[in-house]
Amino acid sequence: NNVPTLHVFPTPEEVLQQLADFFVELATRAIAGHGTFSVALSGGSSPKKLYELLASPAYRSRVQWEEVFFFFGDERNVPPTDTESNYRMAHEALLGPLGIAPTQVFAVDTALAPAEAAQRYSQSITEFFGQREARFDLVLLGLGDNSHTASLFPHTPVLAESVAGAREVYVEEKQAYRITLTAPLLNQAQVVAFLVYGADKAVAVQHVVAGEQDIAQFPAQLIAPTSGQLHWFLDDAAASLLPAG
Ligand SMILES: O=C(O)[C@H](O)[C@@H](O)[C@H](O)[C@H](O)COP(=O)(O)O
């Protein structure tokens, strides 16, 4: 079903805890069901605390981490050692502390030119899923205050992309290339969960969740799982402009 489920809690800490519990629940169900759990991680600053929580004593024993396979919803065109790198953020907060084996981590090879890195990343996702449709068990997404998600930015050509895969995008406002998963691939997921907190995101949340349909301006509106579930994990501040009830 395509009706998003909103999970709204008073504080970011409560939102993070609820999403960590949700992650554990989905991982447990997927591993019991088909032996593995594939997750596309979001970048930016918001998810770092979630990753740190999942790697903390309170959560680390609740997931069979050796059965979890990690991908990235998007990546900045920087080396994995760069402070801007989503891989680096995830490694420092989650993958490193849990001692996740490199064979379980599918990072974008940013040593390649953006177009080749995107093509190679598409290939590695196709190879991972083999004959099966590329359906992540969970896709985590954030939301920019301009309503972008992953690296699907307003008024960019990738918004019209109909193929499920990874693409290089030039982000004018960042004067930089990024590699992003396309909306068709994100929408093939079993579950998509947005993590958004803070008053600075309230206008974007209102636009994307309750606003006029205008994908060019509000790209996160593209996220509508074809047969999967859509969830929003929000704090009161980020949900403050949503219509009541
Ligand atoms: O690589 C990235 O930057 C993300 O994938 C991006 O889509 C992010 O989720 C939003 O920009 C929100 O970022 P913050 O969480 O830092 O506000």
Tab-separated table of C-alpha atoms and ligand atoms in Angstrom:
chain	number	residue	atom	x	y	z
A	1	ASN	CA	0.000	0.000	0.000
A	2	ASN	CA	1.167	3.515	-0.759
A	3	VAL	CA	-0.294	5.410	2.170
A	4	PRO	CA	2.714	6.553	4.187
A	5	THR	CA	2.815	5.743	7.876
A	6	LEU	CA	3.861	8.698	10.013
A	7	HIS	CA	5.702	7.947	13.265
A	8	VAL	CA	5.906	11.246	15.170
A	9	PHE	CA	7.645	11.580	18.550
A	10	PRO	CA	8.387	14.624	20.740
A	11	THR	CA	12.196	14.505	20.574
A	12	PRO	CA	14.885	13.417	18.078
A	13	GLU	CA	16.169	10.925	20.665
A	14	GLU	CA	12.779	9.170	20.794
A	15	VAL	CA	12.549	9.179	16.977
A	16	LEU	CA	16.003	7.588	16.723
A	17	GLN	CA	15.128	4.913	19.267
A	18	GLN	CA	11.860	4.051	17.541
A	19	LEU	CA	13.621	3.813	14.181
A	20	ALA	CA	16.363	1.635	15.691
A	21	ASP	CA	13.665	-0.712	17.027
A	22	PHE	CA	12.019	-0.697	13.582
A	23	PHE	CA	15.379	-1.558	11.977
A	24	VAL	CA	15.852	-4.482	14.379
A	25	GLU	CA	12.330	-5.745	13.676
A	26	LEU	CA	12.788	-5.602	9.892
A	27	ALA	CA	16.251	-7.183	10.041
A	28	THR	CA	15.014	-10.037	12.225
A	29	ARG	CA	12.042	-10.679	9.947
A	30	ALA	CA	14.108	-10.551	6.731
A	31	ILE	CA	16.859	-12.814	8.029
A	32	ALA	CA	14.278	-15.319	9.311
A	33	GLY	CA	12.456	-15.097	5.988
A	34	HIS	CA	15.229	-15.193	3.409
A	35	GLY	CA	18.484	-15.423	5.317
A	36	THR	CA	19.805	-11.902	4.707
A	37	PHE	CA	18.910	-8.230	5.242
A	38	SER	CA	19.858	-5.693	2.578
A	39	VAL	CA	19.804	-2.042	3.588
A	40	ALA	CA	20.581	1.144	1.680
A	41	LEU	CA	21.997	3.671	4.140
A	42	SER	CA	21.291	7.379	3.960
A	43	GLY	CA	23.999	9.967	4.276
A	44	GLY	CA	24.112	13.507	5.575
A	45	SER	CA	24.182	14.316	9.303
A	46	SER	CA	20.782	13.098	10.567
A	47	PRO	CA	21.398	9.297	10.465
A	48	LYS	CA	24.783	9.336	12.223
A	49	LYS	CA	23.154	9.125	15.655
A	50	LEU	CA	20.959	6.246	14.459
A	51	TYR	CA	24.019	4.310	13.306
A	52	GLU	CA	25.791	5.010	16.605
A	53	LEU	CA	22.710	3.768	18.479
A	54	LEU	CA	22.535	0.539	16.439
A	55	ALA	CA	26.218	-0.096	17.217
A	56	SER	CA	25.706	0.626	20.921
A	57	PRO	CA	25.442	-2.110	23.615
A	58	ALA	CA	21.667	-1.554	23.752
A	59	TYR	CA	21.230	-2.722	20.137
A	60	ARG	CA	24.322	-4.496	18.858
A	61	SER	CA	23.243	-7.910	20.181
A	62	ARG	CA	19.745	-7.663	18.695
A	63	VAL	CA	20.731	-8.147	15.028
A	64	GLN	CA	22.617	-10.959	13.257
A	65	TRP	CA	24.989	-8.421	11.705
A	66	GLU	CA	26.850	-11.113	9.720
A	67	GLU	CA	23.682	-11.453	7.567
A	68	VAL	CA	23.292	-7.722	6.876
A	69	PHE	CA	24.451	-6.229	3.560
A	70	PHE	CA	25.020	-2.502	3.364
A	71	PHE	CA	24.579	-0.204	0.365
A	72	PHE	CA	24.420	3.594	0.058
A	73	GLY	CA	21.447	5.597	-1.255
A	74	ASP	CA	23.904	8.189	-2.495
A	75	GLU	CA	27.510	9.209	-2.157
A	76	ARG	CA	29.526	12.351	-2.544
A	77	ASN	CA	32.261	12.270	-5.192
A	78	VAL	CA	35.045	12.288	-2.601
A	79	PRO	CA	37.556	9.702	-1.321
A	80	PRO	CA	36.272	7.373	1.451
A	81	THR	CA	38.650	9.127	3.853
A	82	ASP	CA	37.076	12.535	3.237
A	83	THR	CA	34.931	14.138	5.961
A	84	GLU	CA	32.201	14.616	3.333
A	85	SER	CA	32.098	10.876	2.569
A	86	ASN	CA	28.871	9.075	3.496
A	87	TYR	CA	30.867	5.832	3.567
A	88	ARG	CA	33.260	7.342	6.107
A	89	MET	CA	30.398	8.551	8.300
A	90	ALA	CA	28.737	5.116	8.245
A	91	HIS	CA	32.028	3.345	8.828
A	92	GLU	CA	32.911	5.457	11.850
A	93	ALA	CA	29.425	5.240	13.386
A	94	LEU	CA	28.301	1.692	12.538
A	95	LEU	CA	30.350	-0.569	10.255
A	96	GLY	CA	33.681	-0.111	12.089
A	97	PRO	CA	32.371	-0.440	15.672
A	98	LEU	CA	30.431	-3.597	14.671
A	99	GLY	CA	33.399	-5.060	12.789
A	100	ILE	CA	31.312	-5.600	9.658
A	101	ALA	CA	33.245	-7.614	7.057
A	102	PRO	CA	34.164	-5.656	3.882
A	103	THR	CA	32.350	-8.315	1.819
A	104	GLN	CA	29.097	-7.123	3.379
A	105	VAL	CA	29.621	-3.471	2.425
A	106	PHE	CA	28.930	-2.154	-1.057
A	107	ALA	CA	30.449	1.324	-1.255
A	108	VAL	CA	30.543	3.559	-4.318
A	109	ASP	CA	34.016	3.473	-5.872
A	110	THR	CA	34.678	7.197	-5.944
A	111	ALA	CA	38.173	6.707	-7.315
A	112	LEU	CA	36.448	6.243	-10.674
A	113	ALA	CA	35.001	9.052	-12.773
A	114	PRO	CA	31.390	9.760	-11.651
A	115	ALA	CA	29.714	8.135	-14.672
A	116	GLU	CA	31.842	5.001	-14.374
A	117	ALA	CA	31.387	4.872	-10.613
A	118	ALA	CA	27.625	4.992	-11.113
A	119	GLN	CA	27.688	2.326	-13.807
A	120	ARG	CA	29.907	0.090	-11.654
A	121	TYR	CA	27.624	0.603	-8.655
A	122	SER	CA	24.544	-0.349	-10.689
A	123	GLN	CA	26.396	-3.491	-11.702
A	124	SER	CA	27.330	-4.436	-8.140
A	125	ILE	CA	23.687	-4.060	-7.063
A	126	THR	CA	22.489	-6.221	-9.967
A	127	GLU	CA	25.124	-8.851	-9.149
A	128	PHE	CA	24.117	-8.879	-5.473
A	129	PHE	CA	20.453	-9.569	-6.262
A	130	GLY	CA	21.265	-11.967	-9.125
A	131	GLN	CA	18.094	-13.183	-10.842
A	132	ARG	CA	15.893	-11.517	-8.261
A	133	GLU	CA	14.514	-8.012	-8.726
A	134	ALA	CA	16.732	-5.511	-6.886
A	135	ARG	CA	14.527	-5.004	-3.835
A	136	PHE	CA	16.299	-3.662	-0.759
A	137	ASP	CA	14.711	-4.902	2.435
A	138	LEU	CA	15.097	-1.372	3.791
A	139	VAL	CA	16.004	1.972	2.283
A	140	LEU	CA	16.830	4.750	4.746
A	141	LEU	CA	16.415	8.298	3.457
A	142	GLY	CA	16.875	11.796	4.767
A	143	LEU	CA	15.312	15.025	3.547
A	144	GLY	CA	17.098	18.260	2.662
A	145	ASP	CA	15.427	21.581	3.521
A	146	ASN	CA	14.954	22.016	-0.239
A	147	SER	CA	13.004	18.720	-0.371
A	148	HIS	CA	15.796	16.700	-1.989
A	149	THR	CA	16.405	13.120	-0.886
A	150	ALA	CA	19.382	10.861	-1.596
A	151	SER	CA	20.938	13.029	-4.328
A	152	LEU	CA	17.690	13.654	-6.159
A	153	PHE	CA	17.836	17.459	-6.200
A	154	PRO	CA	15.187	19.916	-7.466
A	155	HIS	CA	15.080	20.595	-11.199
A	156	THR	CA	17.713	17.984	-12.121
A	157	PRO	CA	17.503	15.520	-15.078
A	158	VAL	CA	17.796	12.428	-12.874
A	159	LEU	CA	14.274	13.112	-11.581
A	160	ALA	CA	12.960	11.871	-14.946
A	161	GLU	CA	15.036	8.697	-14.834
A	162	SER	CA	12.857	5.614	-15.407
A	163	VAL	CA	15.574	2.968	-14.999
A	164	ALA	CA	16.328	1.341	-11.629
A	165	GLY	CA	20.020	1.821	-10.922
A	166	ALA	CA	22.687	4.338	-9.891
A	167	ARG	CA	23.413	7.605	-11.712
A	168	GLU	CA	25.982	10.359	-11.542
A	169	VAL	CA	24.441	13.759	-10.954
A	170	TYR	CA	25.978	17.226	-11.001
A	171	VAL	CA	24.591	19.240	-8.086
A	172	GLU	CA	24.792	22.912	-8.993
A	173	GLU	CA	24.291	24.175	-5.440
A	174	LYS	CA	27.160	21.972	-4.211
A	175	GLN	CA	29.260	22.600	-7.336
A	176	ALA	CA	30.018	18.885	-7.203
A	177	TYR	CA	29.137	15.487	-8.616
A	178	ARG	CA	27.337	12.838	-6.592
A	179	ILE	CA	26.273	9.275	-7.252
A	180	THR	CA	22.677	8.496	-6.380
A	181	LEU	CA	20.301	5.577	-6.591
A	182	THR	CA	17.410	6.447	-8.880
A	183	ALA	CA	13.821	6.763	-7.689
A	184	PRO	CA	12.731	3.596	-9.582
A	185	LEU	CA	15.334	1.564	-7.647
A	186	LEU	CA	14.496	3.172	-4.306
A	187	ASN	CA	10.798	2.523	-4.975
A	188	GLN	CA	11.381	-1.197	-5.528
A	189	ALA	CA	12.271	-1.554	-1.839
A	190	GLN	CA	10.229	-3.619	0.614
A	191	VAL	CA	10.333	-0.749	3.098
A	192	VAL	CA	11.426	2.888	2.726
A	193	ALA	CA	11.903	4.914	5.913
A	194	PHE	CA	12.572	8.652	6.042
A	195	LEU	CA	14.359	9.941	9.138
A	196	VAL	CA	13.764	13.666	9.527
A	197	TYR	CA	14.009	15.811	12.636
A	198	GLY	CA	14.381	19.485	13.489
A	199	ALA	CA	12.307	22.609	12.854
A	200	ASP	CA	14.444	23.513	9.837
A	201	LYS	CA	12.880	20.583	7.984
A	202	ALA	CA	9.215	21.382	8.750
A	203	VAL	CA	8.532	23.273	5.507
A	204	ALA	CA	10.092	20.523	3.372
A	205	VAL	CA	8.134	17.832	5.237
A	206	GLN	CA	4.910	19.778	4.691
A	207	HIS	CA	5.654	20.152	0.968
A	208	VAL	CA	6.575	16.504	0.418
A	209	VAL	CA	3.985	14.812	2.629
A	210	ALA	CA	1.023	17.172	2.326
A	211	GLY	CA	1.846	19.677	-0.397
A	212	GLU	CA	0.839	20.128	-4.048
A	213	GLN	CA	2.309	17.458	-6.309
A	214	ASP	CA	5.376	19.118	-7.862
A	215	ILE	CA	8.221	16.650	-8.225
A	216	ALA	CA	10.593	19.109	-9.930
A	217	GLN	CA	10.431	21.340	-6.868
A	218	PHE	CA	9.930	18.656	-4.222
A	219	PRO	CA	11.888	15.599	-5.461
A	220	ALA	CA	11.212	13.507	-2.353
A	221	GLN	CA	7.649	13.260	-3.637
A	222	LEU	CA	9.111	10.750	-6.121
A	223	ILE	CA	9.490	8.232	-3.292
A	224	ALA	CA	6.391	6.022	-3.491
A	225	PRO	CA	7.254	2.327	-3.132
A	226	THR	CA	5.617	0.311	-5.940
A	227	SER	CA	4.537	-2.524	-3.647
A	228	GLY	CA	6.462	-1.780	-0.471
A	229	GLN	CA	5.795	0.327	2.598
A	230	LEU	CA	6.632	4.018	3.148
A	231	HIS	CA	7.344	5.275	6.661
A	232	TRP	CA	8.236	8.721	8.020
A	233	PHE	CA	10.034	8.950	11.363
A	234	LEU	CA	9.643	12.558	12.498
A	235	ASP	CA	9.996	14.620	15.614
A	236	ASP	CA	7.285	17.093	16.574
A	237	ALA	CA	9.330	20.016	15.209
A	238	ALA	CA	9.702	18.483	11.745
A	239	ALA	CA	6.023	17.479	11.702
A	240	SER	CA	4.795	20.819	13.048
A	241	LEU	CA	3.352	22.091	9.737
A	242	LEU	CA	1.524	18.906	8.810
A	243	PRO	CA	-2.264	19.014	8.928
A	244	ALA	CA	-3.632	17.525	12.181
A	245	GLY	CA	-5.078	14.009	12.246
B	1	LIG	O1	24.333	12.545	1.069
B	1	LIG	C1	23.451	13.216	1.545
B	1	LIG	O2	23.605	14.384	1.907
B	1	LIG	C2	22.113	12.621	1.774
B	1	LIG	O3	21.880	11.461	1.281
B	1	LIG	C3	21.049	13.684	1.650
B	1	LIG	O4	19.979	13.333	0.880
B	1	LIG	C4	20.612	13.971	3.075
B	1	LIG	O5	19.804	12.930	3.530
B	1	LIG	C5	19.884	15.284	3.166
B	1	LIG	O6	20.725	16.258	2.586
B	1	LIG	C6	19.610	15.651	4.599
B	1	LIG	O7	20.845	15.875	5.202
B	1	LIG	P1	20.969	16.181	6.768
B	1	LIG	O8	20.543	14.957	7.462
B	1	LIG	O9	22.412	16.478	6.955
B	1	LIG	O10	20.073	17.352	7.059
